[in-house]
């Protein structure tokens, strides 16, 4: 199979060559002896890079919550008084969706209210702590678009009980995502249309400039709470009018300057 064909089918490779690029993630300093052998391999999640034979290794997936005022209101909060907050999805929640295809996306277990959230995704090529806003975009390596798929009933149920909402947000394949576009090819995304259709009908429609916290501000705020590293990616929040899908529905999402992303719920 050609390398290019392989990445049409999967965003995951179990390659030692790629794993060697993950400096600091698994070192002998953690207590393992140089002679230790792994009983099995764990794949490194990577994303194809448009116009390049490079792949982008994903370290962590951060997501900002309630970053468009109208969405914050529909979720029952006051956007004018709320500082940004973040959650994570596991890296292997990524489902790579090749451009021009409609990928099958599995309806997950345990939910009866499965929601789409269309989002711009920034991917980082540099890290750091306490990054000032005016330096934050220097960390951005590229952009793509993705869906923050959500088991809304479980998210709400857990939230109502003041328990972690992880089961609603951070489940298997909850992060469909497109290929990475280098920032040199796209520039930074501070405005432009973002929309999502279900079965051809517009559901979400907004402008990136309506974000409460810009990508630069998100990076700056995140870096106060976590040391950021190359390979970290940030889902930058969804506009209003999130809603449910059922098996058979086709989701198409768009951000000006990026190719559309489509999945079919199966
Ligand atoms: Mn979201």
Short mmCIF file of C-alpha atoms and ligand atoms in Angstrom, two decimals:
data_model
loop_
_atom_site.label_atom_id
_atom_site.label_comp_id
_atom_site.label_asym_id
_atom_site.label_seq_id
_atom_site.Cartn_x
_atom_site.Cartn_y
_atom_site.Cartn_z
CA UNK A 1 0.00 0.00 0.00
CA UNK A 2 1.33 3.43 -0.85
CA UNK A 3 2.10 5.72 2.06
CA UNK A 4 -0.46 8.22 0.81
CA UNK A 5 -3.14 5.53 0.53
CA UNK A 6 -2.44 4.37 4.04
CA UNK A 7 -3.21 7.79 5.45
CA UNK A 8 -6.45 7.87 3.52
CA UNK A 9 -7.59 5.06 5.77
CA UNK A 10 -6.14 5.75 9.15
CA UNK A 11 -4.64 8.47 11.25
CA UNK A 12 -2.84 5.96 13.41
CA UNK A 13 0.53 4.41 12.82
CA UNK A 14 2.57 2.19 15.09
CA UNK A 15 5.92 3.23 13.77
CA UNK A 16 9.07 3.37 15.84
CA UNK A 17 10.37 5.99 13.44
CA UNK A 18 7.49 8.26 14.36
CA UNK A 19 7.61 7.37 18.02
CA UNK A 20 11.23 8.47 18.11
CA UNK A 21 10.04 11.97 17.37
CA UNK A 22 8.19 12.09 20.67
CA UNK A 23 11.07 13.40 22.70
CA UNK A 24 10.42 13.25 26.39
CA UNK A 25 7.22 11.22 26.28
CA UNK A 26 8.70 7.88 27.22
CA UNK A 27 12.28 7.85 28.30
CA UNK A 28 14.55 5.64 30.34
CA UNK A 29 14.39 8.37 32.97
CA UNK A 30 10.96 7.07 33.86
CA UNK A 31 12.54 4.00 35.42
CA UNK A 32 12.76 1.63 32.48
CA UNK A 33 16.09 0.03 31.69
CA UNK A 34 17.62 0.51 28.30
CA UNK A 35 17.26 -3.23 27.77
CA UNK A 36 13.53 -3.25 28.57
CA UNK A 37 11.26 -4.46 25.82
CA UNK A 38 7.63 -3.48 25.43
CA UNK A 39 5.25 -6.48 25.39
CA UNK A 40 3.17 -4.67 22.77
CA UNK A 41 3.26 -1.39 20.91
CA UNK A 42 0.93 1.56 21.37
CA UNK A 43 0.28 3.50 18.18
CA UNK A 44 1.30 7.14 17.88
CA UNK A 45 -1.66 9.15 16.61
CA UNK A 46 -0.68 11.30 13.65
CA UNK A 47 -2.49 13.53 11.19
CA UNK A 48 -1.59 13.94 7.52
CA UNK A 49 -0.22 17.35 6.53
CA UNK A 50 -1.65 18.80 3.32
CA UNK A 51 0.95 19.33 0.58
CA UNK A 52 3.68 17.53 2.52
CA UNK A 53 5.01 14.04 3.19
CA UNK A 54 5.24 14.95 6.87
CA UNK A 55 2.68 13.78 9.40
CA UNK A 56 1.77 15.73 12.52
CA UNK A 57 2.13 13.72 15.76
CA UNK A 58 -0.65 14.50 18.22
CA UNK A 59 0.34 14.79 21.89
CA UNK A 60 -2.73 16.15 23.68
CA UNK A 61 -6.18 17.34 22.66
CA UNK A 62 -7.35 20.41 24.56
CA UNK A 63 -10.84 21.82 24.06
CA UNK A 64 -12.22 25.16 25.24
CA UNK A 65 -15.79 25.27 26.55
CA UNK A 66 -18.50 27.86 25.80
CA UNK A 67 -16.38 30.12 23.61
CA UNK A 68 -19.19 31.74 21.62
CA UNK A 69 -21.62 33.90 23.59
CA UNK A 70 -24.78 32.52 22.01
CA UNK A 71 -23.62 28.95 22.63
CA UNK A 72 -22.74 29.78 26.25
CA UNK A 73 -26.28 31.12 26.70
CA UNK A 74 -27.86 28.04 25.13
CA UNK A 75 -25.83 25.92 27.57
CA UNK A 76 -27.28 27.90 30.44
CA UNK A 77 -24.36 30.13 31.44
CA UNK A 78 -23.60 33.86 31.35
CA UNK A 79 -20.82 34.48 28.80
CA UNK A 80 -19.99 37.93 30.14
CA UNK A 81 -18.69 36.76 33.50
CA UNK A 82 -17.07 33.43 32.75
CA UNK A 83 -13.30 32.97 32.40
CA UNK A 84 -12.24 30.40 29.77
CA UNK A 85 -12.21 26.77 30.84
CA UNK A 86 -10.72 23.74 29.16
CA UNK A 87 -11.11 20.00 29.08
CA UNK A 88 -9.22 17.23 27.27
CA UNK A 89 -10.06 14.36 25.04
CA UNK A 90 -7.73 11.36 24.87
CA UNK A 91 -5.45 11.50 21.85
CA UNK A 92 -6.77 8.21 20.52
CA UNK A 93 -10.27 9.74 20.37
CA UNK A 94 -9.17 11.19 17.03
CA UNK A 95 -10.97 9.95 13.93
CA UNK A 96 -9.13 11.25 10.89
CA UNK A 97 -11.52 12.19 8.07
CA UNK A 98 -9.87 12.50 4.64
CA UNK A 99 -10.93 15.45 2.50
CA UNK A 100 -13.54 14.56 -0.10
CA UNK A 101 -14.80 11.50 1.76
CA UNK A 102 -17.78 10.88 4.03
CA UNK A 103 -16.31 8.84 6.85
CA UNK A 104 -18.48 6.43 8.81
CA UNK A 105 -18.71 7.71 12.37
CA UNK A 106 -20.08 5.26 14.94
CA UNK A 107 -23.01 6.33 17.12
CA UNK A 108 -21.50 5.77 20.57
CA UNK A 109 -22.95 3.65 23.37
CA UNK A 110 -24.87 4.91 26.42
CA UNK A 111 -26.39 8.05 24.85
CA UNK A 112 -29.79 9.01 23.51
CA UNK A 113 -28.79 12.60 22.74
CA UNK A 114 -25.67 12.68 20.54
CA UNK A 115 -24.61 16.20 19.53
CA UNK A 116 -22.33 17.80 16.93
CA UNK A 117 -20.09 20.79 17.67
CA UNK A 118 -18.23 22.33 14.71
CA UNK A 119 -14.86 23.83 15.67
CA UNK A 120 -11.66 25.37 14.33
CA UNK A 121 -8.62 23.42 15.55
CA UNK A 122 -5.19 25.00 16.07
CA UNK A 123 -2.20 22.63 16.14
CA UNK A 124 1.00 23.60 17.93
CA UNK A 125 4.58 23.17 16.73
CA UNK A 126 6.11 24.81 19.79
CA UNK A 127 5.35 24.78 23.48
CA UNK A 128 5.97 26.76 26.61
CA UNK A 129 4.58 28.14 29.85
CA UNK A 130 2.94 31.49 30.53
CA UNK A 131 2.93 32.58 26.91
CA UNK A 132 1.88 36.23 26.45
CA UNK A 133 -1.03 36.78 24.08
CA UNK A 134 1.11 38.74 21.61
CA UNK A 135 3.54 35.78 21.31
CA UNK A 136 0.96 32.99 21.41
CA UNK A 137 0.37 32.61 17.67
CA UNK A 138 4.11 31.90 17.25
CA UNK A 139 3.32 28.45 18.73
CA UNK A 140 0.78 27.61 16.02
CA UNK A 141 2.09 25.20 13.39
CA UNK A 142 -1.13 24.83 11.46
CA UNK A 143 -4.90 24.57 11.47
CA UNK A 144 -7.65 22.15 10.66
CA UNK A 145 -11.32 21.69 11.46
CA UNK A 146 -13.00 19.13 13.64
CA UNK A 147 -16.10 17.95 15.45
CA UNK A 148 -16.25 17.92 19.25
CA UNK A 149 -18.81 15.12 19.37
CA UNK A 150 -20.69 15.08 22.65
CA UNK A 151 -22.96 12.66 24.52
CA UNK A 152 -25.02 15.63 25.72
CA UNK A 153 -27.28 13.68 28.03
CA UNK A 154 -24.30 12.19 29.86
CA UNK A 155 -22.47 15.53 29.95
CA UNK A 156 -25.52 17.20 31.52
CA UNK A 157 -26.24 14.31 33.90
CA UNK A 158 -22.70 14.38 35.26
CA UNK A 159 -22.60 18.18 35.40
CA UNK A 160 -25.85 18.27 37.35
CA UNK A 161 -24.25 15.95 39.90
CA UNK A 162 -21.05 18.03 40.01
CA UNK A 163 -19.09 15.06 38.68
CA UNK A 164 -16.50 15.12 35.87
CA UNK A 165 -18.22 15.25 32.49
CA UNK A 166 -15.52 13.13 30.86
CA UNK A 167 -17.93 10.36 29.85
CA UNK A 168 -19.90 12.93 27.85
CA UNK A 169 -16.92 14.40 26.02
CA UNK A 170 -13.89 12.13 26.05
CA UNK A 171 -15.07 8.83 24.63
CA UNK A 172 -13.76 6.74 21.74
CA UNK A 173 -13.76 8.47 18.34
CA UNK A 174 -15.25 11.65 19.80
CA UNK A 175 -12.86 13.83 17.81
CA UNK A 176 -13.39 13.59 14.03
CA UNK A 177 -10.79 15.87 12.43
CA UNK A 178 -9.37 16.83 9.02
CA UNK A 179 -5.82 16.96 7.71
CA UNK A 180 -3.49 19.68 8.99
CA UNK A 181 -2.79 22.77 6.90
CA UNK A 182 0.46 24.55 7.65
CA UNK A 183 -0.03 28.09 8.84
CA UNK A 184 2.32 29.32 6.11
CA UNK A 185 -0.32 28.20 3.58
CA UNK A 186 -3.44 29.42 5.37
CA UNK A 187 -2.42 32.30 7.62
CA UNK A 188 -4.06 32.60 11.03
CA UNK A 189 -7.80 32.27 11.47
CA UNK A 190 -9.27 35.28 13.26
CA UNK A 191 -12.43 35.63 11.19
CA UNK A 192 -14.40 33.82 8.50
CA UNK A 193 -17.52 31.72 8.21
CA UNK A 194 -17.95 28.52 10.19
CA UNK A 195 -21.02 26.42 9.49
CA UNK A 196 -22.37 22.91 9.93
CA UNK A 197 -25.12 21.14 8.01
CA UNK A 198 -27.00 17.95 8.81
CA UNK A 199 -28.43 16.22 5.74
CA UNK A 200 -27.88 19.43 3.76
CA UNK A 201 -29.75 21.65 6.21
CA UNK A 202 -27.83 24.46 7.94
CA UNK A 203 -27.72 23.96 11.71
CA UNK A 204 -24.79 26.06 12.91
CA UNK A 205 -23.71 29.28 11.17
CA UNK A 206 -21.41 31.90 12.67
CA UNK A 207 -18.14 33.77 12.21
CA UNK A 208 -14.84 32.88 13.87
CA UNK A 209 -14.52 36.51 14.98
CA UNK A 210 -17.42 35.85 17.39
CA UNK A 211 -15.16 33.73 19.60
CA UNK A 212 -15.07 35.11 23.14
CA UNK A 213 -11.42 34.05 23.53
CA UNK A 214 -9.29 34.16 20.35
CA UNK A 215 -6.89 31.33 19.51
CA UNK A 216 -4.03 33.50 20.80
CA UNK A 217 -5.85 34.14 24.07
CA UNK A 218 -6.70 30.45 24.42
CA UNK A 219 -3.05 29.46 24.04
CA UNK A 220 -1.99 32.11 26.53
CA UNK A 221 -4.59 31.01 29.10
CA UNK A 222 -3.91 27.29 28.58
CA UNK A 223 -0.18 27.85 29.07
CA UNK A 224 -0.86 29.28 32.52
CA UNK A 225 -2.45 25.99 33.58
CA UNK A 226 -0.37 23.49 31.59
CA UNK A 227 3.06 23.47 30.00
CA UNK A 228 2.32 23.23 26.31
CA UNK A 229 4.34 21.05 23.94
CA UNK A 230 4.69 20.53 20.20
CA UNK A 231 1.92 18.18 19.11
CA UNK A 232 -0.72 19.70 21.37
CA UNK A 233 -3.90 20.64 19.52
CA UNK A 234 -6.71 22.94 20.62
CA UNK A 235 -10.39 22.67 19.67
CA UNK A 236 -11.39 26.33 19.82
CA UNK A 237 -15.08 26.05 20.69
CA UNK A 238 -18.37 25.82 18.87
CA UNK A 239 -21.00 28.40 17.91
CA UNK A 240 -24.62 28.20 18.96
CA UNK A 241 -27.28 25.77 17.74
CA UNK A 242 -25.66 22.50 18.71
CA UNK A 243 -28.06 19.64 18.29
CA UNK A 244 -28.62 15.92 17.96
CA UNK A 245 -27.90 13.44 15.19
CA UNK A 246 -29.09 9.89 14.70
CA UNK A 247 -27.84 6.95 12.67
CA UNK A 248 -27.97 7.69 8.94
CA UNK A 249 -27.47 11.44 9.31
CA UNK A 250 -24.68 13.10 7.31
CA UNK A 251 -22.80 15.97 8.95
CA UNK A 252 -20.88 18.43 6.77
CA UNK A 253 -18.87 21.25 8.31
CA UNK A 254 -17.06 24.19 6.80
CA UNK A 255 -14.57 26.88 7.76
CA UNK A 256 -13.58 29.51 5.20
CA UNK A 257 -10.10 28.65 3.91
CA UNK A 258 -10.23 24.92 4.73
CA UNK A 259 -11.78 21.98 2.84
CA UNK A 260 -15.08 20.74 4.25
CA UNK A 261 -15.26 17.75 6.60
CA UNK A 262 -18.06 15.19 6.37
CA UNK A 263 -19.12 12.13 8.38
CA UNK A 264 -22.08 9.78 8.28
CA UNK A 265 -23.43 8.54 11.61
CA UNK A 266 -23.60 4.73 11.56
MN1 LIG B 1 -16.79 22.01 22.03
#
